[in-house]
Tab-separated table of C-alpha atoms and ligand atoms in Angstrom:
chain	number	residue	atom	x	y	z
A	1	UNK	CA	-0.123	0.032	0.068
A	2	UNK	CA	1.815	3.078	-1.314
A	3	UNK	CA	1.020	6.156	0.958
A	4	UNK	CA	2.267	9.824	1.129
A	5	UNK	CA	3.269	10.153	4.797
A	6	UNK	CA	4.356	13.842	5.519
A	7	UNK	CA	5.628	14.267	2.034
A	8	UNK	CA	7.492	11.015	1.915
A	9	UNK	CA	6.354	7.973	-0.087
A	10	UNK	CA	6.169	4.852	2.066
A	11	UNK	CA	4.847	1.342	1.352
A	12	UNK	CA	2.879	0.198	4.609
A	13	UNK	CA	0.057	-2.233	5.362
A	14	UNK	CA	-3.321	-1.190	6.456
A	15	UNK	CA	-2.507	-2.648	9.922
A	16	UNK	CA	0.419	-4.061	11.625
A	17	UNK	CA	1.806	-4.913	15.139
A	18	UNK	CA	4.736	-2.904	16.536
A	19	UNK	CA	5.930	-3.204	20.142
A	20	UNK	CA	2.895	-4.279	22.268
A	21	UNK	CA	0.510	-2.433	20.012
A	22	UNK	CA	-1.707	-2.903	16.992
A	23	UNK	CA	-1.198	-0.027	14.514
A	24	UNK	CA	-4.077	0.793	12.200
A	25	UNK	CA	-4.642	3.260	9.424
A	26	UNK	CA	-7.999	5.053	10.474
A	27	UNK	CA	-9.724	4.617	7.174
A	28	UNK	CA	-12.396	6.966	8.015
A	29	UNK	CA	-9.836	9.785	7.585
A	30	UNK	CA	-8.807	8.743	4.051
A	31	UNK	CA	-8.062	10.084	1.525
A	32	UNK	CA	-7.351	13.459	2.923
A	33	UNK	CA	-5.230	12.225	6.030
A	34	UNK	CA	-3.146	9.169	6.687
A	35	UNK	CA	-3.885	8.839	10.449
A	36	UNK	CA	-2.409	5.840	12.154
A	37	UNK	CA	-3.906	4.858	15.620
A	38	UNK	CA	-2.546	2.489	18.207
A	39	UNK	CA	-4.444	-0.215	19.954
A	40	UNK	CA	-3.536	-2.010	23.268
A	41	UNK	CA	-6.347	-4.350	24.199
A	42	UNK	CA	-8.982	-6.425	22.234
A	43	UNK	CA	-11.879	-4.252	23.448
A	44	UNK	CA	-10.428	-1.384	21.790
A	45	UNK	CA	-9.954	-3.465	18.527
A	46	UNK	CA	-13.622	-4.598	18.626
A	47	UNK	CA	-14.663	-0.952	18.829
A	48	UNK	CA	-12.454	-0.001	15.880
A	49	UNK	CA	-13.845	-2.808	13.853
A	50	UNK	CA	-17.463	-1.691	14.777
A	51	UNK	CA	-16.695	1.913	14.074
A	52	UNK	CA	-15.110	1.212	10.802
A	53	UNK	CA	-11.676	2.587	11.629
A	54	UNK	CA	-10.692	-0.803	9.822
A	55	UNK	CA	-13.038	-2.407	7.336
A	56	UNK	CA	-13.046	-4.933	4.465
A	57	UNK	CA	-13.565	-8.680	5.317
A	58	UNK	CA	-9.685	-9.801	5.485
A	59	UNK	CA	-8.646	-6.649	7.175
A	60	UNK	CA	-11.254	-7.162	9.858
A	61	UNK	CA	-10.073	-10.661	10.247
A	62	UNK	CA	-6.372	-9.611	10.703
A	63	UNK	CA	-7.443	-6.913	13.143
A	64	UNK	CA	-9.327	-9.529	15.163
A	65	UNK	CA	-6.345	-11.918	15.063
A	66	UNK	CA	-4.305	-9.097	16.616
A	67	UNK	CA	-7.057	-8.357	19.034
A	68	UNK	CA	-6.902	-12.083	20.123
A	69	UNK	CA	-3.094	-11.695	20.301
A	70	UNK	CA	-3.552	-8.582	22.573
A	71	UNK	CA	-5.934	-10.634	24.715
A	72	UNK	CA	-3.376	-13.358	25.222
A	73	UNK	CA	-0.470	-10.832	25.864
A	74	UNK	CA	-2.757	-8.977	28.543
A	75	UNK	CA	-3.932	-12.324	30.188
A	76	UNK	CA	-7.432	-11.691	29.456
A	77	UNK	CA	-9.953	-14.424	29.127
A	78	UNK	CA	-9.617	-15.664	25.684
A	79	UNK	CA	-13.107	-17.204	25.295
A	80	UNK	CA	-14.713	-13.852	26.297
A	81	UNK	CA	-12.378	-11.866	24.106
A	82	UNK	CA	-13.412	-14.097	21.145
A	83	UNK	CA	-16.982	-13.396	21.787
A	84	UNK	CA	-16.405	-9.607	22.153
A	85	UNK	CA	-14.492	-9.631	18.813
A	86	UNK	CA	-16.943	-11.678	16.982
A	87	UNK	CA	-19.826	-9.363	18.051
A	88	UNK	CA	-18.190	-6.416	16.345
A	89	UNK	CA	-19.665	-6.821	12.908
A	90	UNK	CA	-22.103	-9.786	11.693
A	91	UNK	CA	-21.530	-10.287	8.014
A	92	UNK	CA	-17.762	-10.713	6.996
A	93	UNK	CA	-16.740	-14.351	7.465
A	94	UNK	CA	-13.119	-13.584	7.981
A	95	UNK	CA	-13.845	-12.187	11.462
A	96	UNK	CA	-15.103	-15.563	12.917
A	97	UNK	CA	-12.595	-17.467	10.758
A	98	UNK	CA	-9.697	-15.509	12.212
A	99	UNK	CA	-10.868	-15.508	15.832
A	100	UNK	CA	-11.286	-19.275	15.691
A	101	UNK	CA	-8.073	-19.674	14.082
A	102	UNK	CA	-6.230	-17.861	16.871
A	103	UNK	CA	-8.179	-19.652	19.579
A	104	UNK	CA	-6.683	-22.899	18.014
A	105	UNK	CA	-3.189	-21.440	17.728
A	106	UNK	CA	-3.104	-20.042	21.243
A	107	UNK	CA	-4.546	-23.235	22.804
A	108	UNK	CA	-1.688	-24.990	21.059
A	109	UNK	CA	0.723	-22.863	23.050
A	110	UNK	CA	1.917	-20.690	20.030
A	111	UNK	CA	3.395	-17.410	20.632
A	112	UNK	CA	0.678	-14.778	20.221
A	113	UNK	CA	2.597	-12.358	18.191
A	114	UNK	CA	4.070	-14.831	15.913
A	115	UNK	CA	0.694	-16.367	15.181
A	116	UNK	CA	-1.148	-13.165	14.524
A	117	UNK	CA	1.705	-11.923	12.357
A	118	UNK	CA	1.512	-15.438	10.394
A	119	UNK	CA	-2.267	-14.917	9.993
A	120	UNK	CA	-1.767	-11.476	8.466
A	121	UNK	CA	1.158	-12.595	6.104
A	122	UNK	CA	-0.942	-15.486	5.032
A	123	UNK	CA	-3.664	-13.168	4.031
A	124	UNK	CA	-1.168	-10.984	1.991
A	125	UNK	CA	0.381	-14.072	0.361
A	126	UNK	CA	-3.180	-15.189	-0.673
A	127	UNK	CA	-4.020	-11.955	-2.104
A	128	UNK	CA	-0.721	-11.957	-4.138
A	129	UNK	CA	-1.902	-15.407	-5.728
A	130	UNK	CA	-5.281	-14.105	-6.235
A	131	UNK	CA	-3.781	-11.305	-8.175
A	132	UNK	CA	-1.673	-13.682	-10.323
A	133	UNK	CA	-4.864	-15.927	-10.891
A	134	UNK	CA	-6.811	-13.117	-11.981
A	135	UNK	CA	-4.563	-10.966	-13.782
A	136	UNK	CA	-5.053	-12.888	-17.315
A	137	UNK	CA	-8.687	-11.866	-17.218
A	138	UNK	CA	-7.581	-8.139	-17.780
A	139	UNK	CA	-6.596	-7.458	-21.325
A	140	UNK	CA	-4.866	-4.735	-22.996
A	141	UNK	CA	-7.093	-1.708	-23.441
A	142	UNK	CA	-9.702	-3.368	-21.128
A	143	UNK	CA	-12.388	-1.579	-19.249
A	144	UNK	CA	-12.817	-3.049	-15.674
A	145	UNK	CA	-15.772	-2.128	-13.226
A	146	UNK	CA	-15.456	-2.512	-9.391
A	147	UNK	CA	-17.500	-1.633	-6.391
A	148	UNK	CA	-16.673	-0.630	-2.731
A	149	UNK	CA	-12.998	-1.187	-1.730
A	150	UNK	CA	-11.626	-4.475	-2.059
A	151	UNK	CA	-8.052	-3.136	-2.149
A	152	UNK	CA	-5.019	-3.160	0.187
A	153	UNK	CA	-7.004	-1.293	2.790
A	154	UNK	CA	-9.508	-4.034	3.034
A	155	UNK	CA	-6.977	-7.027	3.083
A	156	UNK	CA	-3.871	-5.838	5.055
A	157	UNK	CA	-2.297	-5.218	1.731
A	158	UNK	CA	-2.486	-5.940	-2.157
A	159	UNK	CA	-6.331	-6.572	-2.187
A	160	UNK	CA	-8.729	-9.183	-3.654
A	161	UNK	CA	-10.571	-7.352	-6.367
A	162	UNK	CA	-7.852	-4.868	-7.022
A	163	UNK	CA	-5.130	-7.602	-6.817
A	164	UNK	CA	-5.544	-8.695	-10.637
A	165	UNK	CA	-5.513	-5.064	-11.402
A	166	UNK	CA	-2.330	-4.529	-9.577
A	167	UNK	CA	-0.623	-7.495	-11.267
A	168	UNK	CA	-1.838	-6.747	-14.671
A	169	UNK	CA	-0.576	-3.255	-14.227
A	170	UNK	CA	2.849	-4.496	-13.108
A	171	UNK	CA	2.739	-6.643	-16.202
A	172	UNK	CA	2.637	-3.671	-18.369
A	173	UNK	CA	-0.787	-3.818	-19.563
A	174	UNK	CA	-2.925	-0.671	-19.979
A	175	UNK	CA	-6.569	-0.715	-18.903
A	176	UNK	CA	-9.177	1.546	-17.433
A	177	UNK	CA	-11.384	1.189	-14.116
A	178	UNK	CA	-14.765	2.386	-13.468
A	179	UNK	CA	-15.023	2.930	-9.581
A	180	UNK	CA	-18.443	3.147	-8.273
A	181	UNK	CA	-18.745	5.653	-5.527
A	182	UNK	CA	-20.542	3.189	-3.077
A	183	UNK	CA	-23.062	5.059	-1.103
A	184	UNK	CA	-23.602	5.558	1.700
A	185	UNK	CA	-19.967	5.454	3.153
A	186	UNK	CA	-18.280	5.988	-0.212
A	187	UNK	CA	-15.485	3.385	0.106
A	188	UNK	CA	-15.340	3.386	-3.749
A	189	UNK	CA	-14.712	7.024	-4.037
A	190	UNK	CA	-12.659	7.574	-0.929
A	191	UNK	CA	-10.658	4.465	-0.710
A	192	UNK	CA	-10.437	2.486	-4.032
A	193	UNK	CA	-9.769	5.820	-6.095
A	194	UNK	CA	-7.060	6.559	-3.555
A	195	UNK	CA	-5.363	3.302	-3.975
A	196	UNK	CA	-5.693	3.479	-7.895
A	197	UNK	CA	-4.274	6.892	-7.929
A	198	UNK	CA	-1.308	6.055	-5.775
A	199	UNK	CA	-0.563	3.093	-8.134
A	200	UNK	CA	-0.976	5.467	-11.200
A	201	UNK	CA	-3.768	3.087	-12.646
A	202	UNK	CA	-6.322	5.187	-14.770
A	203	UNK	CA	-9.735	5.239	-13.478
A	204	UNK	CA	-12.970	7.409	-12.991
A	205	UNK	CA	-15.329	7.554	-10.194
A	206	UNK	CA	-18.964	7.029	-11.296
A	207	UNK	CA	-22.047	7.419	-9.247
A	208	UNK	CA	-23.489	4.060	-8.335
A	209	UNK	CA	-26.611	4.844	-10.329
A	210	UNK	CA	-24.380	5.299	-13.457
A	211	UNK	CA	-23.065	1.752	-13.409
A	212	UNK	CA	-25.897	0.371	-15.902
A	213	UNK	CA	-25.229	3.242	-18.202
A	214	UNK	CA	-21.431	2.521	-18.614
A	215	UNK	CA	-21.885	-1.326	-18.775
A	216	UNK	CA	-24.153	-0.660	-21.919
A	217	UNK	CA	-21.510	1.622	-23.432
A	218	UNK	CA	-18.924	-1.102	-22.847
A	219	UNK	CA	-17.307	-2.704	-19.737
A	220	UNK	CA	-15.295	-5.958	-20.456
A	221	UNK	CA	-15.134	-7.238	-16.904
A	222	UNK	CA	-16.258	-6.700	-13.463
A	223	UNK	CA	-14.453	-7.738	-10.474
A	224	UNK	CA	-15.738	-7.287	-6.827
A	225	UNK	CA	-14.723	-8.527	-3.382
A	226	UNK	CA	-16.954	-10.527	-1.020
A	227	UNK	CA	-17.674	-10.626	2.645
A	228	UNK	CA	-18.938	-14.198	2.851
A	229	UNK	CA	-19.536	-16.808	0.186
A	230	UNK	CA	-21.888	-19.824	0.937
A	231	UNK	CA	-21.815	-23.427	-0.054
A	232	UNK	CA	-23.986	-22.910	-3.163
A	233	UNK	CA	-21.835	-19.924	-4.412
A	234	UNK	CA	-24.282	-17.327	-3.462
A	235	UNK	CA	-22.195	-14.350	-1.753
A	236	UNK	CA	-22.636	-11.101	0.324
A	237	UNK	CA	-20.790	-7.985	-0.581
A	238	UNK	CA	-21.278	-4.388	-0.107
A	239	UNK	CA	-24.927	-3.077	-0.874
A	240	UNK	CA	-25.110	-2.279	-4.668
A	241	UNK	CA	-23.420	-5.338	-5.691
A	242	UNK	CA	-26.326	-7.345	-6.575
A	243	UNK	CA	-27.885	-4.901	-9.090
A	244	UNK	CA	-24.234	-4.721	-10.936
A	245	UNK	CA	-24.453	-8.610	-11.139
A	246	UNK	CA	-27.924	-8.486	-12.590
A	247	UNK	CA	-27.108	-6.004	-15.179
A	248	UNK	CA	-23.949	-7.705	-16.122
A	249	UNK	CA	-25.716	-10.857	-16.847
A	250	UNK	CA	-28.380	-9.073	-18.901
A	251	UNK	CA	-25.590	-7.622	-20.996
A	252	UNK	CA	-23.310	-10.763	-20.970
A	253	UNK	CA	-20.390	-9.111	-19.009
A	254	UNK	CA	-18.198	-11.549	-17.109
A	255	UNK	CA	-18.577	-10.975	-13.365
A	256	UNK	CA	-16.063	-12.213	-10.992
A	257	UNK	CA	-15.612	-12.125	-7.323
A	258	UNK	CA	-12.252	-12.228	-5.786
A	259	UNK	CA	-11.717	-13.524	-2.295
A	260	UNK	CA	-9.541	-15.809	-0.179
A	261	UNK	CA	-10.456	-18.992	1.582
A	262	UNK	CA	-11.294	-17.258	4.933
A	263	UNK	CA	-14.171	-15.594	3.102
A	264	UNK	CA	-15.892	-18.915	2.386
A	265	UNK	CA	-18.501	-20.189	4.915
A	266	UNK	CA	-19.547	-23.712	3.812
A	267	UNK	CA	-21.471	-24.274	7.024
A	268	UNK	CA	-24.328	-22.059	5.214
A	269	UNK	CA	-25.988	-23.716	2.421
A	270	UNK	CA	-27.256	-20.558	0.512
A	271	UNK	CA	-26.986	-16.840	0.830
A	272	UNK	CA	-30.547	-16.486	2.509
A	273	UNK	CA	-28.795	-17.543	5.804
A	274	UNK	CA	-26.054	-14.837	5.685
A	275	UNK	CA	-26.806	-12.289	8.550
A	276	UNK	CA	-26.852	-8.702	7.024
A	277	UNK	CA	-25.647	-6.016	9.023
A	278	UNK	CA	-28.098	-2.988	9.258
A	279	UNK	CA	-26.267	0.280	10.000
A	280	UNK	CA	-27.576	3.686	11.285
A	281	UNK	CA	-29.772	5.828	9.254
A	282	UNK	CA	-27.450	8.895	9.719
A	283	UNK	CA	-25.070	7.164	7.363
A	284	UNK	CA	-27.571	7.798	4.608
A	285	UNK	CA	-29.170	11.142	5.329
A	286	UNK	CA	-26.231	13.134	6.855
A	287	UNK	CA	-23.457	13.840	4.398
A	288	UNK	CA	-20.114	15.312	5.819
A	289	UNK	CA	-22.093	16.429	8.920
A	290	UNK	CA	-24.907	17.993	6.711
A	291	UNK	CA	-28.445	16.876	7.327
A	292	UNK	CA	-29.682	16.577	3.654
A	293	UNK	CA	-33.083	14.968	4.171
A	294	UNK	CA	-36.180	16.520	5.610
A	295	UNK	CA	-36.122	16.897	9.448
A	296	UNK	CA	-37.429	13.807	10.858
A	297	UNK	CA	-36.857	11.517	7.751
A	298	UNK	CA	-36.413	7.911	8.012
A	299	UNK	CA	-33.844	5.962	6.117
A	300	UNK	CA	-32.969	2.223	5.633
A	301	UNK	CA	-29.213	1.190	5.594
A	302	UNK	CA	-28.295	-2.410	5.041
A	303	UNK	CA	-24.631	-2.562	4.530
A	304	UNK	CA	-24.575	-5.644	2.275
A	305	UNK	CA	-26.653	-7.541	-0.363
A	306	UNK	CA	-26.713	-11.063	-1.368
A	307	UNK	CA	-26.034	-12.019	-4.916
A	308	UNK	CA	-27.382	-15.429	-6.067
A	309	UNK	CA	-24.691	-17.781	-7.535
A	310	UNK	CA	-26.312	-17.622	-11.060
A	311	UNK	CA	-24.904	-14.265	-11.664
A	312	UNK	CA	-21.411	-15.264	-10.900
A	313	UNK	CA	-18.960	-16.118	-13.633
A	314	UNK	CA	-16.200	-17.275	-11.376
A	315	UNK	CA	-14.605	-16.827	-7.877
A	316	UNK	CA	-10.804	-15.899	-8.244
A	317	UNK	CA	-9.159	-17.402	-5.234
A	318	UNK	CA	-5.682	-18.531	-4.256
A	319	UNK	CA	-6.721	-22.027	-5.395
A	320	UNK	CA	-7.592	-20.856	-8.882
A	321	UNK	CA	-10.721	-19.436	-10.530
A	322	UNK	CA	-13.735	-21.567	-9.433
A	323	UNK	CA	-17.180	-21.854	-10.924
A	324	UNK	CA	-19.961	-21.338	-8.384
A	325	UNK	CA	-20.639	-25.205	-8.454
A	326	UNK	CA	-17.085	-25.798	-7.557
A	327	UNK	CA	-17.120	-23.786	-4.377
A	328	UNK	CA	-17.658	-26.825	-2.155
A	329	UNK	CA	-14.023	-27.920	-3.202
A	330	UNK	CA	-12.706	-25.287	-0.957
A	331	UNK	CA	-13.797	-27.137	2.211
A	332	UNK	CA	-11.380	-28.140	5.041
A	333	UNK	CA	-8.686	-25.551	4.737
A	334	UNK	CA	-7.436	-23.376	7.614
A	335	UNK	CA	-5.923	-19.912	7.875
A	336	UNK	CA	-2.336	-21.062	7.011
B	1	MRU	O1	-18.449	-2.381	5.117
B	1	MRU	P1	-17.155	-2.761	4.632
B	1	MRU	O2	-16.498	-1.358	3.946
B	1	MRU	O3	-16.350	-3.422	5.608
B	1	MRU	O4	-17.440	-3.599	3.267
B	1	MRU	C1	-16.428	-4.023	2.550
B	1	MRU	C2	-17.029	-4.782	1.278
B	1	MRU	O5	-18.137	-5.000	1.056
B	1	MRU	C3	-15.886	-5.190	0.465
B	1	MRU	O6	-16.247	-5.157	-0.940
B	1	MRU	C4	-15.586	-6.658	0.918
B	1	MRU	O7	-15.160	-6.704	2.185
B	1	MRU	C5	-14.465	-7.334	0.267
B	1	MRU	S1	-12.864	-6.749	0.888
B	1	MRU	C6	-11.633	-7.500	0.165
């Protein structure tokens, strides 16, 4: 993740461990300020996940792994800590996967810092492989569309949906990215645009409602991330993903979902069982501190939607590109 820190270009992760502290970029301050916050115990980490200091399924998982590490270092009750961390947000599978992974490692007597660092490194390595597996889908002169932020910020480093773009760019291909703004929290406009700009990859931000317009004009490929993928190949991702997938199918545009194994939840048969987070209505009706709607207005704010498997061309994973009916093959793997 290339960032401009006080005028100097640095290559850092979205979160890392230093001394006895977890350091995390406060993603709510981007793109205008790179602010790094410090966390010393698991309750602070849980609050940071809930308040979206850190967001994106794999980054949430890594933050929770470090939260478990801090709980072990502080001699806190590990089962209680696991409960507190798992309650932070309901939809991303990586959160539960990472906490369970750490519980096993810690009960095996592993060093907490080594175990959490290994978890974060594994995610980054998997993202690199996702990038290599997905890059051939991006052709010279191609027009790619993405939604929300499934970049380095969302995955410790490199990204899932953005990983094939980074690799294709490194391989010297020229292409163009449509970035949908992603109301209400604007992860596309604030975070994905910032990451692409730092890499020098050409892009334009479009209003969410302009996606269909540009798809009709000519989009060659859509790549999004995922928060949870179920056994039948349905998946949850940021609200607004579903309508892109439906339009893509209507127009015969390949629609890919990039995600590591930690995002797959084969215990759920279909997407209907995925818990969908509802967030506060102020995220919809208050913009940068300004109330836009009439006083007393009501708003609904589901953070994710579920896209049925029939709209998915393939899942780009570290194990290769899988069709939805091949998702069950993923079963039985752990975090390392
Ligand atoms: O609410 P967020 O910002 O945590 O939602 C993130 C997304 O929906 C991403 O697209 C998804 O987590 C994939 S991140 C690699």
